[in-house]
PDB file of C-alpha atoms in Angstrom:
ATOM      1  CA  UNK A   1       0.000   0.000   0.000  1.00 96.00           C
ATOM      2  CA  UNK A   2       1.009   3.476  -1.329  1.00 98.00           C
ATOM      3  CA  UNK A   3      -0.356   6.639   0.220  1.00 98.00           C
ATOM      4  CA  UNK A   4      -0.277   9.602  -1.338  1.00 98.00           C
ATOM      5  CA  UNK A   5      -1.481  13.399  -0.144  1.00 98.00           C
ATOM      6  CA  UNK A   6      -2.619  15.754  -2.390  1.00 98.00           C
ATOM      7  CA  UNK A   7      -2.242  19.734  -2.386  1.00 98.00           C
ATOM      8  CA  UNK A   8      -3.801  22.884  -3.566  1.00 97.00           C
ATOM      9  CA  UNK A   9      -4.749  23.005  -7.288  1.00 97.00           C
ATOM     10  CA  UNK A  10      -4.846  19.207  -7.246  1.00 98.00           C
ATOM     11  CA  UNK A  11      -6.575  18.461  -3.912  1.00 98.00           C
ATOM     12  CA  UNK A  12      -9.405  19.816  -5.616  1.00 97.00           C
ATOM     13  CA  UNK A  13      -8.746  18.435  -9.242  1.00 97.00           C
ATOM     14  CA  UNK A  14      -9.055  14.888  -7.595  1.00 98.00           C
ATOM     15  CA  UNK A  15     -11.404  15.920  -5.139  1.00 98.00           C
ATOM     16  CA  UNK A  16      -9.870  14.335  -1.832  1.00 98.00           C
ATOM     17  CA  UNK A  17      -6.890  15.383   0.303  1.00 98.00           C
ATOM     18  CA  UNK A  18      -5.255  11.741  -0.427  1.00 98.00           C
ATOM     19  CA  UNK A  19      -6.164   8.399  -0.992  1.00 98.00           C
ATOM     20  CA  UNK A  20      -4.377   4.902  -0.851  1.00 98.00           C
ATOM     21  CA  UNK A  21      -3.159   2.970  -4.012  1.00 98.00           C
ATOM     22  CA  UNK A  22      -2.926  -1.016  -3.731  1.00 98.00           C
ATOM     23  CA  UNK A  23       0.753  -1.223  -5.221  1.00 97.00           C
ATOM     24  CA  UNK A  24       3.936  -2.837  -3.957  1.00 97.00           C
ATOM     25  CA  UNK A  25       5.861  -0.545  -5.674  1.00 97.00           C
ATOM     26  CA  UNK A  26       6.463   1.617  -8.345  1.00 98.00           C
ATOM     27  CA  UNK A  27       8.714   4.276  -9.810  1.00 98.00           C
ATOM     28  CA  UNK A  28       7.618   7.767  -9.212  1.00 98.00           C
ATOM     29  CA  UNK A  29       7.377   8.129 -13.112  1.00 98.00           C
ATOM     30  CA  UNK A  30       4.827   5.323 -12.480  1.00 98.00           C
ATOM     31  CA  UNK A  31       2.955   6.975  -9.901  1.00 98.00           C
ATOM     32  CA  UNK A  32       3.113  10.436 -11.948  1.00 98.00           C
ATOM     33  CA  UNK A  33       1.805   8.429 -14.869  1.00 98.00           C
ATOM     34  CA  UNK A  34      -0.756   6.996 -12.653  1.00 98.00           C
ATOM     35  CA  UNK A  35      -1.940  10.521 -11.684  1.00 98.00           C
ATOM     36  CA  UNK A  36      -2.498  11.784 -14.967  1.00 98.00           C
ATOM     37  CA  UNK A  37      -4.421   8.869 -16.080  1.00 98.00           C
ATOM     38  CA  UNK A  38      -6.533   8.833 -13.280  1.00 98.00           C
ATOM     39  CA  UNK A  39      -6.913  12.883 -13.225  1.00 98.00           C
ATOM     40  CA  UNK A  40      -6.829  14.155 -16.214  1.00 97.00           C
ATOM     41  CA  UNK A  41      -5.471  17.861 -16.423  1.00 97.00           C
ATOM     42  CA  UNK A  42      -2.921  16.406 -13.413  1.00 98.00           C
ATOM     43  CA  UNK A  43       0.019  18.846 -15.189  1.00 97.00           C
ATOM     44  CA  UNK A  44       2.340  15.945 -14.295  1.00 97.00           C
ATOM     45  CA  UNK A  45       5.444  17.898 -16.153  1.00 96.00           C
ATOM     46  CA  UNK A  46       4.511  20.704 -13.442  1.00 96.00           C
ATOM     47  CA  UNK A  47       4.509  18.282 -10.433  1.00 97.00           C
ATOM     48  CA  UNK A  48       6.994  17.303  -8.083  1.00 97.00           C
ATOM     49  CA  UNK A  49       6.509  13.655  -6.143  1.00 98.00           C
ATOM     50  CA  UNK A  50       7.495  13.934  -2.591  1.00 98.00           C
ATOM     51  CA  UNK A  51       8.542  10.734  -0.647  1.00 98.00           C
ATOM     52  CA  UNK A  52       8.295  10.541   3.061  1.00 98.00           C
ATOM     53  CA  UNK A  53       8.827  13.865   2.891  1.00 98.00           C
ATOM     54  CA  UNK A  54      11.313  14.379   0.892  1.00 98.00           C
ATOM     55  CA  UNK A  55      11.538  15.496  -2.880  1.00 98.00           C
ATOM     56  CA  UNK A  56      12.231  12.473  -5.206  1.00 98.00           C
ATOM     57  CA  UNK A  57      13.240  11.509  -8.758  1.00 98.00           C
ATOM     58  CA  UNK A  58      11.447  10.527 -11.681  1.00 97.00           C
ATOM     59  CA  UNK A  59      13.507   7.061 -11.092  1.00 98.00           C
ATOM     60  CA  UNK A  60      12.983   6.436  -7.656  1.00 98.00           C
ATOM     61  CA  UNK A  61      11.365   3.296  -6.547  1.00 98.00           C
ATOM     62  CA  UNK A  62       8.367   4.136  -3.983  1.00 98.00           C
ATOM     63  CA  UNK A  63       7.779   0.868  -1.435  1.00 98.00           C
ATOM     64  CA  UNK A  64       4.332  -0.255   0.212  1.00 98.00           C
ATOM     65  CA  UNK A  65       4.450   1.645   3.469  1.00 98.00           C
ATOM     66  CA  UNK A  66       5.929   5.066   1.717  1.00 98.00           C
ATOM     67  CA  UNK A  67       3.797   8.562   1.966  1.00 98.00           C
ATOM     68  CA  UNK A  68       4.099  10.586  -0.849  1.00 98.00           C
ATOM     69  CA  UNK A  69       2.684  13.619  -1.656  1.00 98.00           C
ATOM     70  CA  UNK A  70       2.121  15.890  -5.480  1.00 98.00           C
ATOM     71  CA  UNK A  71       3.553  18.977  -4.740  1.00 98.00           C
ATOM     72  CA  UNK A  72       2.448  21.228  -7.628  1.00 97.00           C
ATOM     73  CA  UNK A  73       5.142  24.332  -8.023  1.00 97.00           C
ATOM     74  CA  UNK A  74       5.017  26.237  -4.747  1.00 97.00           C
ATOM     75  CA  UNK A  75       4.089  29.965  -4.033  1.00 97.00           C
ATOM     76  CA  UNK A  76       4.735  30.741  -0.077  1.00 97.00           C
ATOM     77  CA  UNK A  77       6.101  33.621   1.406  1.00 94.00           C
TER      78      UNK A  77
ATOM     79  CA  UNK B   1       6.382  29.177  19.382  1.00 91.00           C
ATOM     80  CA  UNK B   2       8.768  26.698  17.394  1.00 96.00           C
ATOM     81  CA  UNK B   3      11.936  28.232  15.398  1.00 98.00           C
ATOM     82  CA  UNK B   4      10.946  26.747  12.441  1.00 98.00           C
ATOM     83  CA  UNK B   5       7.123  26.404  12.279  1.00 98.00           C
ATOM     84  CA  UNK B   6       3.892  26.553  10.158  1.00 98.00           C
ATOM     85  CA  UNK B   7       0.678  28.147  12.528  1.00 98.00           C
ATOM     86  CA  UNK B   8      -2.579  28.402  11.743  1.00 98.00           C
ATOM     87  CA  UNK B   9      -2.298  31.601  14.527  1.00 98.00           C
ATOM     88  CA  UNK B  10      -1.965  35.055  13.474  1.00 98.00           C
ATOM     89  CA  UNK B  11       2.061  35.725  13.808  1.00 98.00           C
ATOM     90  CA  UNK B  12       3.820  37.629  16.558  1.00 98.00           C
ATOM     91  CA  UNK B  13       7.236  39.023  14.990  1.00 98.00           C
ATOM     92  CA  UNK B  14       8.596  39.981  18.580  1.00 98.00           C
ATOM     93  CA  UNK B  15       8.350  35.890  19.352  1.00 98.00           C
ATOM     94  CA  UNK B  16      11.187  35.682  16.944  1.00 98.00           C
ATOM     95  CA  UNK B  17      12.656  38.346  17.517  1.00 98.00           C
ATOM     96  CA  UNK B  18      13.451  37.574  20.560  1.00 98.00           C
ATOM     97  CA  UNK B  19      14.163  33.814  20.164  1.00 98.00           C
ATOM     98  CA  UNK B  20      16.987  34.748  17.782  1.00 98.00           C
ATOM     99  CA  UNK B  21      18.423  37.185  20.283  1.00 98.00           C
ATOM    100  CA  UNK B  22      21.315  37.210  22.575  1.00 98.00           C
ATOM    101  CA  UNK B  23      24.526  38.654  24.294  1.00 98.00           C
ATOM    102  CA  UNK B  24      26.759  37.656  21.437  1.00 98.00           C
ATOM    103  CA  UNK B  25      24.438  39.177  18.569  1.00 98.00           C
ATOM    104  CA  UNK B  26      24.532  42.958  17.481  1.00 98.00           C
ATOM    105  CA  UNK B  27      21.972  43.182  15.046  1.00 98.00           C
ATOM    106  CA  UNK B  28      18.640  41.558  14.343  1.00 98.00           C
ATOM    107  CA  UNK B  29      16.636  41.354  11.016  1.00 98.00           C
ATOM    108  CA  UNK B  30      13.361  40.652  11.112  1.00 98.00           C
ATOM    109  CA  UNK B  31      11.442  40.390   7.925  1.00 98.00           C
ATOM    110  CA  UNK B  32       7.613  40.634   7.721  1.00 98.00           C
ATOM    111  CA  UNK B  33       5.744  39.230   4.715  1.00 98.00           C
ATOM    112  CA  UNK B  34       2.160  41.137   4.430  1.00 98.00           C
ATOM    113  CA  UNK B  35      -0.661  39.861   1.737  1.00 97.00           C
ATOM    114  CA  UNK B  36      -0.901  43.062  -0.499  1.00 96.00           C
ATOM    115  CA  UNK B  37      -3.973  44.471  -1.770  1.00 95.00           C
ATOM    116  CA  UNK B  38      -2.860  45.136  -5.753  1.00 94.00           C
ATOM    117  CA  UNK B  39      -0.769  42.801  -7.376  1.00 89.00           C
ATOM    118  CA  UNK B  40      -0.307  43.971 -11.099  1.00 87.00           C
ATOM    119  CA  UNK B  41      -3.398  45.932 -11.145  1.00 90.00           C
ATOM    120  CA  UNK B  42      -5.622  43.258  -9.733  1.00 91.00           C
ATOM    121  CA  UNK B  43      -7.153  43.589  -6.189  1.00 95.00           C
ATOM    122  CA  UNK B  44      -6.885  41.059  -4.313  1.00 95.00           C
ATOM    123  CA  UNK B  45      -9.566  40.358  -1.742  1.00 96.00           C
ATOM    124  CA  UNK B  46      -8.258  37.852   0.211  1.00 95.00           C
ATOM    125  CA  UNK B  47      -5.389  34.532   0.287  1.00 97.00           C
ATOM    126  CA  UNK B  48      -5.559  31.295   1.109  1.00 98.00           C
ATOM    127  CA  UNK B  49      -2.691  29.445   2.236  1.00 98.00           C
ATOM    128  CA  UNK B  50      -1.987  25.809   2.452  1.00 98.00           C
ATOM    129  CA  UNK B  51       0.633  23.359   3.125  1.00 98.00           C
ATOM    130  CA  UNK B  52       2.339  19.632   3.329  1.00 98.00           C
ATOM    131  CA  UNK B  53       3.142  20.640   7.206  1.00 98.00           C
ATOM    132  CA  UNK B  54       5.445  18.237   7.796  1.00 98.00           C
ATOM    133  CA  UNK B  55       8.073  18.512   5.382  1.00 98.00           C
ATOM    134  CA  UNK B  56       7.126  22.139   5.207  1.00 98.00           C
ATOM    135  CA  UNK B  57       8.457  22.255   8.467  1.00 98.00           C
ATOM    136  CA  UNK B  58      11.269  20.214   7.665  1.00 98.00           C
ATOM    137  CA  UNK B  59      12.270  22.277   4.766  1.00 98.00           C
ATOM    138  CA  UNK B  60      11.843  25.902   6.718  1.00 98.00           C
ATOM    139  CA  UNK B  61      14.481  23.898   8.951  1.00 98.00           C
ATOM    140  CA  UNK B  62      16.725  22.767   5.888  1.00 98.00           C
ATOM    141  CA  UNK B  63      16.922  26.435   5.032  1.00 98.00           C
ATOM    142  CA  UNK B  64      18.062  27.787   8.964  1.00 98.00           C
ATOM    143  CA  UNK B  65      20.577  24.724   8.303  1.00 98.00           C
ATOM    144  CA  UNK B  66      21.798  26.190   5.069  1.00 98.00           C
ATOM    145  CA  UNK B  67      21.811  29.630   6.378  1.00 98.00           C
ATOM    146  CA  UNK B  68      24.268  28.693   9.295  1.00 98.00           C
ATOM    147  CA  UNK B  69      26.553  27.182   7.079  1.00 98.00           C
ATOM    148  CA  UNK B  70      27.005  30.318   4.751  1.00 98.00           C
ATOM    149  CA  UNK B  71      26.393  32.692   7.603  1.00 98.00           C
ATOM    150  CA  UNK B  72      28.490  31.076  10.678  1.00 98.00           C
ATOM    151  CA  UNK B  73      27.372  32.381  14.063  1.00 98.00           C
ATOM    152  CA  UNK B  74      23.835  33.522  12.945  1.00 98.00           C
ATOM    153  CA  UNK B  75      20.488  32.394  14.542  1.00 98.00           C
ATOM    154  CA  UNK B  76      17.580  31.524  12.697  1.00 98.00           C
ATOM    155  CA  UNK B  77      13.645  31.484  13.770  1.00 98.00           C
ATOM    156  CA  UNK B  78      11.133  31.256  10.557  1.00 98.00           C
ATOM    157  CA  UNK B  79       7.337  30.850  10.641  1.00 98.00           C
ATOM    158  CA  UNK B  80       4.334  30.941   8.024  1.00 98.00           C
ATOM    159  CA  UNK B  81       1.050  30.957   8.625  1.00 98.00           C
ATOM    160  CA  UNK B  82      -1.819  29.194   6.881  1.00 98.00           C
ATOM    161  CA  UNK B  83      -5.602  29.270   6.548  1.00 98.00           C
ATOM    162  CA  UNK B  84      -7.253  32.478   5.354  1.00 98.00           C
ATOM    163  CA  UNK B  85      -5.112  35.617   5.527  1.00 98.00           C
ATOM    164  CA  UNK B  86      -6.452  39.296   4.705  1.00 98.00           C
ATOM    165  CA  UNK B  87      -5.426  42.223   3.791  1.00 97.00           C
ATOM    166  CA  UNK B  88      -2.184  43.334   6.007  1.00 98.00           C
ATOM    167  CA  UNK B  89      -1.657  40.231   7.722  1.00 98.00           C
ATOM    168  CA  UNK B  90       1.678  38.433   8.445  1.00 98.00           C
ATOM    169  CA  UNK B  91       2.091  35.630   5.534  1.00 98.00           C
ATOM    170  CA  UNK B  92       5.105  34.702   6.498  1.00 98.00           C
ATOM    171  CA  UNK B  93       8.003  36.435   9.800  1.00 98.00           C
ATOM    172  CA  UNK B  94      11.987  35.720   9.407  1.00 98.00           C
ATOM    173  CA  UNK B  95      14.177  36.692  12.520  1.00 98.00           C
ATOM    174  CA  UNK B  96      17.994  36.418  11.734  1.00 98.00           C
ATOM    175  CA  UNK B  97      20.261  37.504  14.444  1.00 98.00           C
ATOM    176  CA  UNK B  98      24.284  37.957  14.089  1.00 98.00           C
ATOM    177  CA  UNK B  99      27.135  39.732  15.872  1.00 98.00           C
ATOM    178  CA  UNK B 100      27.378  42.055  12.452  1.00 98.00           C
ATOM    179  CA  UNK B 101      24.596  43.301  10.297  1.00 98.00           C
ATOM    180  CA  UNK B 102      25.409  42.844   7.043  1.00 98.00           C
ATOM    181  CA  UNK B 103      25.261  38.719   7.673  1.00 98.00           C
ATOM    182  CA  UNK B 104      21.998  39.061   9.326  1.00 98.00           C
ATOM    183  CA  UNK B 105      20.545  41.229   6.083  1.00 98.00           C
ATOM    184  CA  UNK B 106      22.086  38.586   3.343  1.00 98.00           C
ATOM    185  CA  UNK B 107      20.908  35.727   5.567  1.00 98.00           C
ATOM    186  CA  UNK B 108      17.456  37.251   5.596  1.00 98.00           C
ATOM    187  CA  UNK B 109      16.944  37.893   2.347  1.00 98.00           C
ATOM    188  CA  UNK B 110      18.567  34.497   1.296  1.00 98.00           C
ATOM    189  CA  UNK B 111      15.969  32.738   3.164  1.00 98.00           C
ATOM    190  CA  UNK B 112      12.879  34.142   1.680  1.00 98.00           C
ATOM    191  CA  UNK B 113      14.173  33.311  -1.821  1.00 98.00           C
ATOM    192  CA  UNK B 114      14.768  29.462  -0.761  1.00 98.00           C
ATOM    193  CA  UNK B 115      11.069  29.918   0.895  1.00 98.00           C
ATOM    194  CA  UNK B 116       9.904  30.180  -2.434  1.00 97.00           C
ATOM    195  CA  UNK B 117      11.748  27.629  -3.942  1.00 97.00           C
ATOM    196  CA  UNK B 118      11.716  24.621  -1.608  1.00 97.00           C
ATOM    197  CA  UNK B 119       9.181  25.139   0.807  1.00 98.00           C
ATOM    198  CA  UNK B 120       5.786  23.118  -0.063  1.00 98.00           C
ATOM    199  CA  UNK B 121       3.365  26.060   0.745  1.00 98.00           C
ATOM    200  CA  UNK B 122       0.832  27.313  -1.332  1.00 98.00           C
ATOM    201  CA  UNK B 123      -1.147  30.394  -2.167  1.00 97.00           C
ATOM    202  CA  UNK B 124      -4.430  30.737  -3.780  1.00 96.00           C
ATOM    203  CA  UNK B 125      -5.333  34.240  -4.366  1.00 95.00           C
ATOM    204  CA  UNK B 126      -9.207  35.138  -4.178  1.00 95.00           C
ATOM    205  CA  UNK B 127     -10.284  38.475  -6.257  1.00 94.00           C
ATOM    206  CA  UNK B 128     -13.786  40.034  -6.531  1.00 91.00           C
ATOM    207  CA  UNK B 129     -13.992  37.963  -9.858  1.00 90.00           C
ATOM    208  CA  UNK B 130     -12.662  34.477  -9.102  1.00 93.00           C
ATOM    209  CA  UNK B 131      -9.468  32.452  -7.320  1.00 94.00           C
ATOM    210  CA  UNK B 132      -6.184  31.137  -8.747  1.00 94.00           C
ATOM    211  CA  UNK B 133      -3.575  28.932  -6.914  1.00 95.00           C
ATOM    212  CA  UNK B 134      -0.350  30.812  -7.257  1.00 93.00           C
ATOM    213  CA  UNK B 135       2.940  29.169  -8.109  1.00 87.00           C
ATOM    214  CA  UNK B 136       6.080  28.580  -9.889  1.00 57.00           C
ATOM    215  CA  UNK B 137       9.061  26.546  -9.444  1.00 42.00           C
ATOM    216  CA  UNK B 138      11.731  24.583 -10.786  1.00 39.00           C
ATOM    217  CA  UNK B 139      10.841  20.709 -11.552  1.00 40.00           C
ATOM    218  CA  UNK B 140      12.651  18.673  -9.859  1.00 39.00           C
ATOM    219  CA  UNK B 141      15.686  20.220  -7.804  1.00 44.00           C
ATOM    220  CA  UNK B 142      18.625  18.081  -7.148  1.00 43.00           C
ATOM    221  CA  UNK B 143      17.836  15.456  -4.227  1.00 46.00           C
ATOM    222  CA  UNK B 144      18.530  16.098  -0.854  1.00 42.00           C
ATOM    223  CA  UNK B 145      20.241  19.635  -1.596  1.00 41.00           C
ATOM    224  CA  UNK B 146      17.256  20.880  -3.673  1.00 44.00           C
ATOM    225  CA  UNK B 147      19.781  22.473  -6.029  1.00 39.00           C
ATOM    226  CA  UNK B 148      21.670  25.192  -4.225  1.00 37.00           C
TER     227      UNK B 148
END
């Protein structure tokens, strides 16, 4: 099990604040590909994949028990 | 208060301020960031701010890290609020203490640049007409270092 959070422009593209995929593992390509499948309009060329908090690769490998979390391009201060 | 925190309370600069302060420093900066009314001729009403607290945390931490690397012998306190902010209020309060002032201006200023870069906080402006969540960034710093 994969959970992911999501933020801002896409917490309300998909709806929910997070929800929990059924996957072993999977690159975060995969899961970026996943997202803009499932969502479509994701931006996933815009969107950065967090893993346990901490910014990942398009080639990193995401394990069942990882929290991830879409961070679209951020705008604080 | 935490040194490096997100709140859902309205900010109280003096908190940091004075956490950053001691014998050995003689100058503090303390930045405010204020939502602003116009914003290239379009008013805004009021934002709404939102984060991954967490590693927003996390990262506001990363950056007092990076600060005291560059800026040896500073302190560091940064905190951003979240939830609905109007017109005036503190977005976002950076205290930087050091025994010379010019480290604790560059420090400062350094850290609201990396604020924007790094930290996962976001910004949805509301107008009379309509809303937009604000942002623009880099895809995909460097790992672990978020590309200095």
């Amino acid at each position: 099990m994969i959970r992911v959070n999501y933020f801002a422009r896409l917490r309300e593209l998909a709806g929910k604040g997070g929800e929990t995929l059924e996957r072993d593992q999977m690159t975060v390509r995969e899961l970026l590909d996943w997202a803009e499948e499932t969502y479509p309009g994701f931006g996933k060329d815009d969107v950065q994949v967090a893993v346990n908090e901490e910014y990942a690769l398009p080639e990193d490998l995401i394990r069942s028990g990882d929290e991830c979390a879409f961070i679209p391009p951020v705008s604080g201060g | 208060m935490k040194p490096f925190e997100i709140t859902e309370e309205p900010i109280n600069p003096q908190d940091y301020a004075d956490y950053v302060l001691h014998t050995g420093a003689g100058a503090v900066t303390l930045f405010t960031g204020h939502v602003r009314e116009w914003t290239h001729g379009v008013r805004t009403v009021y934002l709404a701010y939102e984060a991954y607290v967490p590693m927003a945390e996390k990262k506001l931490a990363q950056i007092g890290a990076e600060m005291e690397a560059k800026w040896p012998g500073i302190r560091t306190a940064i905190a951003h609020r979240i939830g609905e902010l109007h017109l005036s209020d503190i977005a976002v309060v950076i205290a930087v203490s050091s025994p010379h002032r010019s480290a604790a201006y560059e420090a400062n200023e350094y850290a609201i640049e990396r604020i924007k870069e790094i930290v996962p906080i976001w910004k949805k402006e509301i107008w009379e007409d309509g809303q937009e969540w604000q942002g623009a960034q880099k895809k995909y710093p460097d790992k672990g270092a978020d590309a200095q």
